[in-house]
XYZ file of C-alpha atoms in Angstrom:
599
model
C -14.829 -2.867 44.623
C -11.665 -4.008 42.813
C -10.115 -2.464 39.961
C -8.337 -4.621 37.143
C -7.180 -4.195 33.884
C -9.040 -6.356 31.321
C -8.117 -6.788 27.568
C -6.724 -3.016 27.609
C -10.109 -1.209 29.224
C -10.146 -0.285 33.153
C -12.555 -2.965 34.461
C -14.409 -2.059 38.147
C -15.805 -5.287 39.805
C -18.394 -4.418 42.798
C -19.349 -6.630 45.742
C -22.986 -8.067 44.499
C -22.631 -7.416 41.231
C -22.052 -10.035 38.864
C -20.845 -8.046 35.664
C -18.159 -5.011 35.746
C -18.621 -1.721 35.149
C -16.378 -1.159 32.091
C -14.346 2.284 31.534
C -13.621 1.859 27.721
C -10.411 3.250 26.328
C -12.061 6.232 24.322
C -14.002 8.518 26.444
C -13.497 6.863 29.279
C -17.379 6.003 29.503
C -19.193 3.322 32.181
C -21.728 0.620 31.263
C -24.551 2.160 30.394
C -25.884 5.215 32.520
C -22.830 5.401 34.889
C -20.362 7.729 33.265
C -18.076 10.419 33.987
C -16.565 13.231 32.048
C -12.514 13.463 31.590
C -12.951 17.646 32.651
C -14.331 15.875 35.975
C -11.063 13.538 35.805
C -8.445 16.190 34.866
C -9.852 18.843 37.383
C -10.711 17.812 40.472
C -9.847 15.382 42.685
C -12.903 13.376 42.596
C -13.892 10.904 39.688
C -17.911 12.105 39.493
C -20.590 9.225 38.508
C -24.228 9.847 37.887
C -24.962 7.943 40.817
C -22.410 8.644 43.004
C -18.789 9.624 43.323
C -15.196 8.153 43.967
C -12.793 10.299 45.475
C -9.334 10.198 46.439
C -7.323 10.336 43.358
C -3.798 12.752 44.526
C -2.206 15.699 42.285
C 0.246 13.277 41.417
C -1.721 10.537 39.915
C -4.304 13.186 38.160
C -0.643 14.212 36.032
C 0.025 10.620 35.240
C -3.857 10.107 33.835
C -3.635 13.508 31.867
C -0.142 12.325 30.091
C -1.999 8.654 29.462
C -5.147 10.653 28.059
C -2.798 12.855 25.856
C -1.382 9.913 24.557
C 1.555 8.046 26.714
C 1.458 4.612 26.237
C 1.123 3.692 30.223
C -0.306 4.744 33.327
C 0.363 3.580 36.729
C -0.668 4.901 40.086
C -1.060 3.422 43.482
C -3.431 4.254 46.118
C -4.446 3.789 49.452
C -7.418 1.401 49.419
C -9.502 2.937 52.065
C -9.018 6.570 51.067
C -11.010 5.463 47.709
C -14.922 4.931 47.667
C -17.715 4.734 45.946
C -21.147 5.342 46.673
C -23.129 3.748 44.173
C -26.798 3.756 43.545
C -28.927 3.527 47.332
C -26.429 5.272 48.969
C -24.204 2.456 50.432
C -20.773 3.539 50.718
C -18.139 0.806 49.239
C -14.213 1.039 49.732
C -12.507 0.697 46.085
C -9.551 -1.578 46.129
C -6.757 -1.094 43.629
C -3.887 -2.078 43.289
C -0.907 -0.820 41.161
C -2.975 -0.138 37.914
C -1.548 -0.431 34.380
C -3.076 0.472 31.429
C -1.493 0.166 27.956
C -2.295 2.047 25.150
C -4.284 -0.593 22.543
C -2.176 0.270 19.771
C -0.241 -2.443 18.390
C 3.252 -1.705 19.034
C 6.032 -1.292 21.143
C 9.823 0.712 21.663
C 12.213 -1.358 22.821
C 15.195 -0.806 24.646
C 16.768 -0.663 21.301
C 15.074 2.379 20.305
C 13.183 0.859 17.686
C 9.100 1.031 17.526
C 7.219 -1.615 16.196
C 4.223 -1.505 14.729
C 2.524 -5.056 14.175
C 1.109 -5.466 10.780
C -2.130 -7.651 10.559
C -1.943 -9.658 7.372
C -5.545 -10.781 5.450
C -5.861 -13.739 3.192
C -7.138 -13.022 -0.392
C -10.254 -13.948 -0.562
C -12.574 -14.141 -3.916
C -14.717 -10.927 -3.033
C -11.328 -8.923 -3.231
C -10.675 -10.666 -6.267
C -14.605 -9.871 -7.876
C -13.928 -6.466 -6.713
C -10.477 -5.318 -8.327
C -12.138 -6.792 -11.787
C -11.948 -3.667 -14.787
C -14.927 -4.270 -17.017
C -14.683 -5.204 -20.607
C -14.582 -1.391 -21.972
C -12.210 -0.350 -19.179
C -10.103 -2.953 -20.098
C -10.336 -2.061 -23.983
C -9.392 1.476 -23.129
C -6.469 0.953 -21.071
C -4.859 -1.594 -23.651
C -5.329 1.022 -26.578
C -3.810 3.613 -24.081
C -0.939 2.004 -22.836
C -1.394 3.835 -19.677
C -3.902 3.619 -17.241
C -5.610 7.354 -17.512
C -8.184 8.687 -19.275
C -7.312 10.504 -22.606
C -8.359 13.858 -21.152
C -6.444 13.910 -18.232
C -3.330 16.437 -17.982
C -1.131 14.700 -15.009
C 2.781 14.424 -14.396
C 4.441 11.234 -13.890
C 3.746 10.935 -10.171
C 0.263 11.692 -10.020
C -0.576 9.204 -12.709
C 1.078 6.618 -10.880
C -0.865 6.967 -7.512
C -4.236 6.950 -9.787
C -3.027 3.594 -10.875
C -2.843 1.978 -7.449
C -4.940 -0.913 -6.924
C -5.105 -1.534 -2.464
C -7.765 -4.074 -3.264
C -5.663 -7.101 -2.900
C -3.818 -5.427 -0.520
C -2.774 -8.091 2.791
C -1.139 -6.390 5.474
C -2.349 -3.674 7.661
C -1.775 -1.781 10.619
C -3.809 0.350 13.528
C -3.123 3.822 14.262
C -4.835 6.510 16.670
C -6.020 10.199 15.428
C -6.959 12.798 17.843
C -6.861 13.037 21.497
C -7.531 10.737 22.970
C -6.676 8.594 20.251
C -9.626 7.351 17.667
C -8.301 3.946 16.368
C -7.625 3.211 12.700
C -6.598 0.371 10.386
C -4.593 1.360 7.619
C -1.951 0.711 4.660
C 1.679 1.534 5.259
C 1.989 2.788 1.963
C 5.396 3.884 0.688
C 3.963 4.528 -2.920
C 1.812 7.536 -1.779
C 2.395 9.993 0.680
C -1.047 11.698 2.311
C -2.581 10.319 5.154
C -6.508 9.465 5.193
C -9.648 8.470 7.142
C -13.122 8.603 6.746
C -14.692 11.766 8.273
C -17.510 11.493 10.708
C -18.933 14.396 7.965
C -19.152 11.469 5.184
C -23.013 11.376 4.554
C -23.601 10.331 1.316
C -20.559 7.468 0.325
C -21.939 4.127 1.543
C -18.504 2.769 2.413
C -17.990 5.347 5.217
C -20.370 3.722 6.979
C -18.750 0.526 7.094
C -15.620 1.695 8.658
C -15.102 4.040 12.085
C -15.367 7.607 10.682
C -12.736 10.537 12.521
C -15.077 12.710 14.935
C -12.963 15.987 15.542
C -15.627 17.516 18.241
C -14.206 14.959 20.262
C -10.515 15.574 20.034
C -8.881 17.965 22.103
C -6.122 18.247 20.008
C -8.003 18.861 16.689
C -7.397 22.255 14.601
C -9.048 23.414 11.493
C -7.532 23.655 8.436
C -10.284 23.160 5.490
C -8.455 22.777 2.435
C -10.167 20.717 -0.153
C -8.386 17.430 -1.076
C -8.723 15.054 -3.842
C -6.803 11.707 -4.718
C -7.666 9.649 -7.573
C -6.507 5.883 -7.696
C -7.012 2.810 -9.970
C -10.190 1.385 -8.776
C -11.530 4.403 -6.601
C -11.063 7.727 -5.339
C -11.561 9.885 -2.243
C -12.254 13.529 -1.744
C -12.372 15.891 1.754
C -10.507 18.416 3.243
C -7.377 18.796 5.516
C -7.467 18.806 8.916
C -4.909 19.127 11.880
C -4.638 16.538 14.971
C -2.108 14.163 16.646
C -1.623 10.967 15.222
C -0.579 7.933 17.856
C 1.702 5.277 15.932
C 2.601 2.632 18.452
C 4.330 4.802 21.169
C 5.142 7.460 19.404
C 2.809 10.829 18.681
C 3.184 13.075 15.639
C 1.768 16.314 16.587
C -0.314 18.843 15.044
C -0.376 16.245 11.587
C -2.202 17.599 8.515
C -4.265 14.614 7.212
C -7.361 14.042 5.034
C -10.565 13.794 6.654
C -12.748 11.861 3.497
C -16.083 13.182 2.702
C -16.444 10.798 0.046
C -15.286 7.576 -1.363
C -17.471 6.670 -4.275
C -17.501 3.028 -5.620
C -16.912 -0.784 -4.713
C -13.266 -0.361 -3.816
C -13.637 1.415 -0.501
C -16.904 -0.434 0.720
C -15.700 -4.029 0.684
C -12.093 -3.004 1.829
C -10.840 -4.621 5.078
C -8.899 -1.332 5.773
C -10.214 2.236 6.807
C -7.996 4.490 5.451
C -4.129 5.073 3.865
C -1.172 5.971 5.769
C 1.261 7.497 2.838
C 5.293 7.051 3.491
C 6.548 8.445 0.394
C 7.954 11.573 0.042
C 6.660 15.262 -0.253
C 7.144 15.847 -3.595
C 3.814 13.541 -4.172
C 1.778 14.702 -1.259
C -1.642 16.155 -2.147
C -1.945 19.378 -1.365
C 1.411 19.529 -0.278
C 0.952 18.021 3.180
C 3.895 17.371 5.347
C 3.927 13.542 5.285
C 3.777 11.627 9.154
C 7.058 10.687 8.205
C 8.589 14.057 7.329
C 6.958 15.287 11.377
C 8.390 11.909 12.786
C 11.658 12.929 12.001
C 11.405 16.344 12.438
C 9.780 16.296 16.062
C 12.804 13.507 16.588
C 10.535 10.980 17.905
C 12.863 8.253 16.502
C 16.446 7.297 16.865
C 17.373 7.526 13.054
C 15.853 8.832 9.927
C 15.189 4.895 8.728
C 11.529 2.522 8.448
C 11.879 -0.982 7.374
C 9.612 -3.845 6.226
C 9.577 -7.257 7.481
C 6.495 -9.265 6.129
C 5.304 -12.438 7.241
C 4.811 -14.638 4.244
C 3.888 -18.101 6.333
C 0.325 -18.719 5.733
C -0.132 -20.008 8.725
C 0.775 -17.897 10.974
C -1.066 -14.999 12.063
C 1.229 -12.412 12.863
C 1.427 -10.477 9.526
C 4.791 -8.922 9.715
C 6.339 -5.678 11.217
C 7.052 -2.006 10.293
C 10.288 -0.611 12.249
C 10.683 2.848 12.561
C 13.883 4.104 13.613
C 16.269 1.453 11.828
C 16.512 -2.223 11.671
C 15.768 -5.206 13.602
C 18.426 -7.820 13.202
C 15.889 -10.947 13.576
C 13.937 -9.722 10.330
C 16.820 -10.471 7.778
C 19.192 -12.838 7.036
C 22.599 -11.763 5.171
C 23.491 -8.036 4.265
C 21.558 -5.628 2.565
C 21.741 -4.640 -0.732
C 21.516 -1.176 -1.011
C 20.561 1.777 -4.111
C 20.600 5.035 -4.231
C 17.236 7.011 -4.745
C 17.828 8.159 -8.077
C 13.978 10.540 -7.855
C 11.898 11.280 -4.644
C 8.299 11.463 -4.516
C 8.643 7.380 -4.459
C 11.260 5.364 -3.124
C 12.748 5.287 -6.935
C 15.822 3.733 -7.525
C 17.565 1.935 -10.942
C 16.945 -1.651 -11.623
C 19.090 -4.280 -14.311
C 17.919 -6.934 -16.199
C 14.957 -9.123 -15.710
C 16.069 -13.126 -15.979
C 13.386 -16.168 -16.534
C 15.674 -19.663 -15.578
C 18.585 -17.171 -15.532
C 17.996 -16.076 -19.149
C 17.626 -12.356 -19.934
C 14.322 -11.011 -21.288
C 16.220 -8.246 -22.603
C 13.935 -5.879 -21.777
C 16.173 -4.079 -18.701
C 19.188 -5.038 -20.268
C 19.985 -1.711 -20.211
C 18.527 -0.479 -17.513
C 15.198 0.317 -15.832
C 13.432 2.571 -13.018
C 11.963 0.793 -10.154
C 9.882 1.570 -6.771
C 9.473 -0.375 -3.438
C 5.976 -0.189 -2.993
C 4.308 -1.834 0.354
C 0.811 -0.602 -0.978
C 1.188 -2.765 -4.202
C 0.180 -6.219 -3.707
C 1.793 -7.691 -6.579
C 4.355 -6.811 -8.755
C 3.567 -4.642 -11.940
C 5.779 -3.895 -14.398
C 5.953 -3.107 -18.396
C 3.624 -5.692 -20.551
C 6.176 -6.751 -23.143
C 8.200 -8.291 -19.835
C 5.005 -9.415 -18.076
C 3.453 -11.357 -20.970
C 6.849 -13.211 -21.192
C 6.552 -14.106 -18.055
C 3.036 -15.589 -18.826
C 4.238 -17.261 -21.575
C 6.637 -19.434 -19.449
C 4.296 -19.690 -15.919
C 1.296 -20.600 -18.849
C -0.712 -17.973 -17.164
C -4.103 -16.826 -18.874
C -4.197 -13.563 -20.666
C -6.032 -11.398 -23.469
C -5.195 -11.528 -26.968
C -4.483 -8.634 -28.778
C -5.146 -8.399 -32.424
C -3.576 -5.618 -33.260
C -0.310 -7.484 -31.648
C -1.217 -10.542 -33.784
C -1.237 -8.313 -37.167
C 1.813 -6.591 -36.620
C 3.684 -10.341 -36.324
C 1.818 -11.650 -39.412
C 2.151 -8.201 -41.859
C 5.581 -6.845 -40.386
C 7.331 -9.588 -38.965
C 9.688 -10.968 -41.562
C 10.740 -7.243 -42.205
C 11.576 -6.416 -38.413
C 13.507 -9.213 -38.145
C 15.759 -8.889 -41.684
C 16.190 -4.738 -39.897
C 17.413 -6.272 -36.797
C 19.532 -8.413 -38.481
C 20.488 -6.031 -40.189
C 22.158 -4.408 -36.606
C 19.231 -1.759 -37.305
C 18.679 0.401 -33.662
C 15.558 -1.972 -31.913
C 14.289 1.946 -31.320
C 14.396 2.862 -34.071
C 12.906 -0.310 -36.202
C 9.012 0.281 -35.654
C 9.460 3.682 -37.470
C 11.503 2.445 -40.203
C 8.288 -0.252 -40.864
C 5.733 3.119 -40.923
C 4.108 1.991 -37.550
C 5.810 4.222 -35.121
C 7.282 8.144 -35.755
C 10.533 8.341 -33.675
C 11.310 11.576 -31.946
C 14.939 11.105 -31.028
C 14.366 8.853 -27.942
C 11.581 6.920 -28.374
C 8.665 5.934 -31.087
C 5.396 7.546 -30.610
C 2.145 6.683 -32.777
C 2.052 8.342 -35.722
C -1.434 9.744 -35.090
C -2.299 9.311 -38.957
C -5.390 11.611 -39.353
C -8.648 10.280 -40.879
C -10.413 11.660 -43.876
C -14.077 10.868 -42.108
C -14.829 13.884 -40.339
C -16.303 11.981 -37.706
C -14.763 12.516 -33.809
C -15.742 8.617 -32.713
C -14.101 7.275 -36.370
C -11.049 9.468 -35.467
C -10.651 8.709 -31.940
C -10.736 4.809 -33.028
C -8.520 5.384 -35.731
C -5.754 6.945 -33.483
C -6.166 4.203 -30.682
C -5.264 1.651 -33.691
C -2.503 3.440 -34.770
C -1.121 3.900 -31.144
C -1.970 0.566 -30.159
C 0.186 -0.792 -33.303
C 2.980 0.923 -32.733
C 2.975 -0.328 -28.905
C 2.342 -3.490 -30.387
C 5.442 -2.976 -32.829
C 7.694 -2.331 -29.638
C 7.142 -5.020 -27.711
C 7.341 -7.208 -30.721
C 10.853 -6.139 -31.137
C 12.047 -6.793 -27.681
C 10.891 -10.593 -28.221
C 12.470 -10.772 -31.361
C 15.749 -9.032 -30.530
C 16.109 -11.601 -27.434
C 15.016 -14.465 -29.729
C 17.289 -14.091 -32.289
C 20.164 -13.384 -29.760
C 19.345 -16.746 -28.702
C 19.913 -18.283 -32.240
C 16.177 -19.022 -32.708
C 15.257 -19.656 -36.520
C 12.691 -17.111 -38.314
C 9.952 -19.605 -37.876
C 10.428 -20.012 -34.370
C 10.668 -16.373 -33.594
C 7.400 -15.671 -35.532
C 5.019 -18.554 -33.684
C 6.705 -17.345 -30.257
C 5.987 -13.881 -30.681
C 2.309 -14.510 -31.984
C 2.096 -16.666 -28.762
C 2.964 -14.263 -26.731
C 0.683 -11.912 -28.359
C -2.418 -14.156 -27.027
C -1.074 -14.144 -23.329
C -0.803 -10.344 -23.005
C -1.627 -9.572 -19.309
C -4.872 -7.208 -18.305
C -3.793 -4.038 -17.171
C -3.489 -3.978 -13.762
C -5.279 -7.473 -13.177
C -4.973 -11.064 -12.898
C -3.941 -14.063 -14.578
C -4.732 -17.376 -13.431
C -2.108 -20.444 -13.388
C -2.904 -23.770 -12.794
C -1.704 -24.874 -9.159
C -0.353 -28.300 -10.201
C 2.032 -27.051 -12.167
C 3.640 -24.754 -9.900
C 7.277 -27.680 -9.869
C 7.627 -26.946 -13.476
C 7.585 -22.784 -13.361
C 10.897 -20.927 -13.773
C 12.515 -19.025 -10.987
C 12.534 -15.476 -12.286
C 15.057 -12.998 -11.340
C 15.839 -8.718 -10.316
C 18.780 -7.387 -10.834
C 19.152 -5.012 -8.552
C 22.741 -3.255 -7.285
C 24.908 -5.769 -9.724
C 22.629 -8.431 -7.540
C 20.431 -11.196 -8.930
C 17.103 -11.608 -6.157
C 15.387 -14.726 -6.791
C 11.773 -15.330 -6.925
C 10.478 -19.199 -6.639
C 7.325 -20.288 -8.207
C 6.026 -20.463 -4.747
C 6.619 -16.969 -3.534
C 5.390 -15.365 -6.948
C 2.240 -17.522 -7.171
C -0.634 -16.531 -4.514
C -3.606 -18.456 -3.767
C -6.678 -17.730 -3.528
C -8.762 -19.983 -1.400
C -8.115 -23.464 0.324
C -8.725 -27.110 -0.397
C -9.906 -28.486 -4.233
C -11.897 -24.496 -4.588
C -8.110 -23.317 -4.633
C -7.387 -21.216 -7.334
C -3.555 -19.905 -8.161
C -2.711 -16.504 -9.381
C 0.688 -14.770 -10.828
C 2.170 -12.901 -8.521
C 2.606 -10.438 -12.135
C 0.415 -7.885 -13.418
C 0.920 -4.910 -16.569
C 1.662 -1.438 -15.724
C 2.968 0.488 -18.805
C 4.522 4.111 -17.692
C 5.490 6.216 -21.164
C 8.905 7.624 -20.839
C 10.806 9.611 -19.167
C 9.164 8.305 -15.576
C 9.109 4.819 -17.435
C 9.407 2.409 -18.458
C 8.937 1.549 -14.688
C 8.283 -1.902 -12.273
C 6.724 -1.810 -9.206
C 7.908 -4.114 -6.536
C 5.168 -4.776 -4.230
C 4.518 -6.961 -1.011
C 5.304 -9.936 -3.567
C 8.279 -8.648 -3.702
C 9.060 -7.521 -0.352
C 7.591 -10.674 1.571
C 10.495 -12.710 0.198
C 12.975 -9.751 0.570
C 13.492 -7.021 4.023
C 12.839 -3.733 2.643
C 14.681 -0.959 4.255
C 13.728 2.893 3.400
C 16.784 5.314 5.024
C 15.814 8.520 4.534
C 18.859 10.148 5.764
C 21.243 8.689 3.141
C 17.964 8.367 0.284
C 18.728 4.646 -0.434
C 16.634 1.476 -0.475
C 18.068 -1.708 0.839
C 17.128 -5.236 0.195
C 17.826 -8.627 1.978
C 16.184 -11.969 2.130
C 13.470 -11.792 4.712
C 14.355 -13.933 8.195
């Protein structure tokens, strides 16, 4: 009987016997009936089958199998092949031959001699299911775009929370695998640095379909586990997830958090969660937008010092034809993932990795919408990049992706147009313009809808009539930022008008799509972040994803709409679009974000 190690699981080949008897990696069981318990393992010195037993295993080698159960990431012990054997079934007595045994944990990852860990990232193609899947229906659509903002009207919610409720992980590419529990129960998740909770599906999810198309957490068979209960509830764009808190180690790579409070999900309602290629989210934001105030893994990481320094960073693979998906690096910075220095900015809020952003350039030309400033976030758990929809549609405009049109957009250009632009001319404050033209009321920083009340004492009549009036003042805004940045360009009156009421029919879907015709990538602008008195270049062909191969190819902008109301907005989010092309660094221990282009 010879013992190897095949594709990470202890492998036992018998004289006679064609197939091996196979000791998987969890529970350590045998093919089929032959099993033995890890008690029998960790207290004697005798390995007991069903039909027989192996014996011989020293002290010293039991120690190294209980640190390798409990989580080390390798075991080795040699022994002396004829003080091993194993009587199988009929009583023959068979020596065991083994030589100098290795087994690896099957996590993907590794810690150099550099003192940095690795985790490998898997990457997935988009594929059209995703694509079917992350699709708002007509009235969800109308409701965000009279909203501005992605929540329902009733919802009371600070800035944070509303932006985790937006996330969309449906087109989300790159993942990771992760152990919970001792010994470890394997997981694929998102590295998410805009959200901060960790989450699986609980082997107590009995009514949510998707739970049971993923591995579910099973605490009766962790030795480690420890009750907690709380209940636990996280709302985001195109699903949600509910549970309670629970207590267990988490294995990432080589390294093991201890005693980590995560989210064991009892439910995850809707089409999000079922057709998703991931099981769960592994949140690397901050506390101060943890659910339930759980410490974050990254928060125990670097308080049980399990890593050199208090810095992750992002390396992404964006070559479509390779299959390695990229790397997370915790405990600094690998060299061979950049090129250049970084960039760096401070954090100017936690809860996300927050920092300030300048102006947003299409062929080097300002859109003058960050001209003076706005807030960004480095999120890996975005797939795209979202930002405000008066900037987004201009970037439509020039890309010629598809979009909505917005009446309400169309009649403020036709009925207030001329007079916005004579009050701009006119060196009138752009913030102040919408409420000189009776669309907007400004409150000293900002306009806000008027909320002009309606005669008809009907609720529905109201409601609409207060989503018209809000929707024209938003409408009013953006139309100011195009014609501000027109006529600084010299444009006549005509020309600002028809480019404005263009604009007004390519106004991106909240958080969705728009499609761009794949031919025509040669002739789409480079558009450009300023970010740290830096300009970061993106090329048509890092912004534009595809979807599909061949002549069924279709093209997609790398853009979508988010619209956060002041004072967290008005706010982009640079997601794996973003970071693909650029080596994302999060150091925790000075709160900055760094940036260089990707090796």
């Amino acid at each position: 009987m010879v013992c190897h190690r095949l594709n990470g699981r202890l492998s036992l080949y018998i004289s006679g016997r064609e197939e091996p008897l196979v000791f998987e990696e969890l529970g350590w069981a045998v093919e089929r009936s032959l099993s033995f318990s890890l008690g029998d393992l960790l207290s004697s010195t005798s390995i007991l089958l069903s039909s027989g037993q192996c014996s011989g295993f020293d002290s010293a080698c039991k120690s190294k199998v209980r640190r390798y159960i409990l989580g080390e990431n390798h075991l080795d012990c040699c022994f002396d092949p004829s003080a091993i054997m194993v009587t199988v079934s009929g009583g023959i007595a068979i020596p065991l031959l083994l030589s100098i045994l290795v087994l690896h944990v099957a996590f993907p990852g590794s810690s150099a001699s550099d003192g940095l860990v690795r985790i490998g990232l898997r990457k997935k193609p988009l594929d059209e299911n995703s694509r079917l899947a992350t699709r708002f229906s007509e009235k969800e659509i109308r409701d965000l775009m009279s909203r501005r903002f992605g929540l329902r009207g009733d919802v009371e919610s600070n800035g944070d929370e509303d932006i985790i409720s937006l996330k969309n992980y449906m087109n989300a590419q790159y993942f990771g695998e992760i152990g919970i529990g001792t010994p470890p129960q394997k997981f694929t998740v998102i590295f998410d640095t805009g959200s901060s909770n960790l989450w699986v599906p609980s082997s107590k999810c009995y009514f949510s379909l998707a739970c049971y198309f993923h591995p579910k957490y099973k605490s009766e068979v962790s030795n480690t586990y420890q009750r907690n209960g709380k209940p636990a509830d996280i709302q985001y764009g195109t699903g949600a997830i509910s549970g309670f808190f629970s207590e267990d180690h988490v294995t990432i790579g080589d390294l093991i958090v201890k005693d980590q409070e995560f989210i064991e999900a009892t439910r995850e309602p809707g089409l999000t969660f079922l057709v998703a290629k991931f099981d769960g989210i592994l949140g690397l934001g901050f506390k101060e937008i943890s659910v339930g105030e759980a410490v974050p893994v990254w928060y125990n990481m670097v308080e049980q010092k399990l890593i050199r320094e208090p810095v992750f960073s992002f390396w992404f693979n964006r070559n479509a034809d390779d299959g390695e998906g990229g790397e997370i690096v915790f405990g600094g910075i690998d060299p061979n993932h950049y090129k250049g220095e970084h960039v760096y900015v401070p954090v100017t809020q936690k809860g996300y990795w927050q920092f300030n952003m300048g102006d947003l350039l299409i062929d080097g030309k300002s859109t003058g919408y960050c001209a003076g400033g706005c807030a960004a976030i480095a999120d890996s758990g975005t797939s795209l990049i979202a930002g405000p929809t008066t900037a987004v549609a201009e970037i439509n405009q020039q890309i010629g992706a598809s979009g909505i049109v917005s009446q309400e957009c169309k009649a403020v250009v036709a009925q207030y147009g001329k007079q916005i632009i004579r009050l701009l001319m006119l060196q009138t404050k752009p913030i102040k313009v919408c409420s000189q033209v009776g669309l907007c009321a400004f409150n000293g920083a900002h306009g806000v809808s008027t909320g002009i009340e309606n005669v008809v004492a009907d609720e529905n009549t109201e409601a609409s009539a207060h989503l018209h009036s809000e929707a024209m003042c938003n409408s009013c805004e953006m139309a100011v930022v195009w014609m501000q940045n027109q006529l600084l360009r010299n444009q006549t009156e005509e020309r600002v008008l028809n480019y404005v009421d263009e604009l007004c029919e390519r106004l991106p879907s909240p958080m969705g799509e728009s499609s761009v015709d794949c031919a025509a990538l040669d002739s789409m602008p480079v558009i450009s972040f300023t970010i740290g008195a830096k300009k970061f270049n993106l090329k048509p062909e890092q912004y534009i994803l595809k979807v599909g191969e061949g002549g069924q190819a279709q093209c997609i902008s790398g853009f979508t709409a988010l619209d956060v109301p002041p004072p967290r907005g008005p706010l982009w989010i640079l997601g794996d679009v973003f970071m693909g092309v650029y080596h994302t660094v999060f150091d925790y221990g000075n709160l900055r974000v760094g940036f260089a282009p990707a090796a």
